[in-house]
Steps between C-alpha positions, in 0.01 A plus 500: 500500500250772427156564641265205562188472288219471756241421232654160418430208736798351680558152368740382772258538793356174640129430482351613836250212493770230488681431830876523487700179544758488782861536387676173429804607704291510820266203496219499753532242779281192463163550666525175696827609669471790747760774487635456855851639458493861380832640378714692746471870418726657760829438668517312826583711800775408742362552850842463665649785298208732582525407868875563508454842338227592750717394796801689365288809447359478853849459649628798302211711623560390861871589475418846365248565778747388769778719357268799490406445866870478600579833329199667664625440854 
């Protein structure tokens, strides 16, 4: 609402000499317990599905090549 007054100090800024406290919603892990289990950040891949798609693609390519050779005779 309106233009800011740059001559007045901003009261809501934190003091740069005081370190910020961590948020209470995300407490830091205890220092005596190592953080061995990081959270999973991606989906797991299904190797069988990728293999099946690669095989099907290769078979489709082979069929097309063989059909092209038959027509070329």
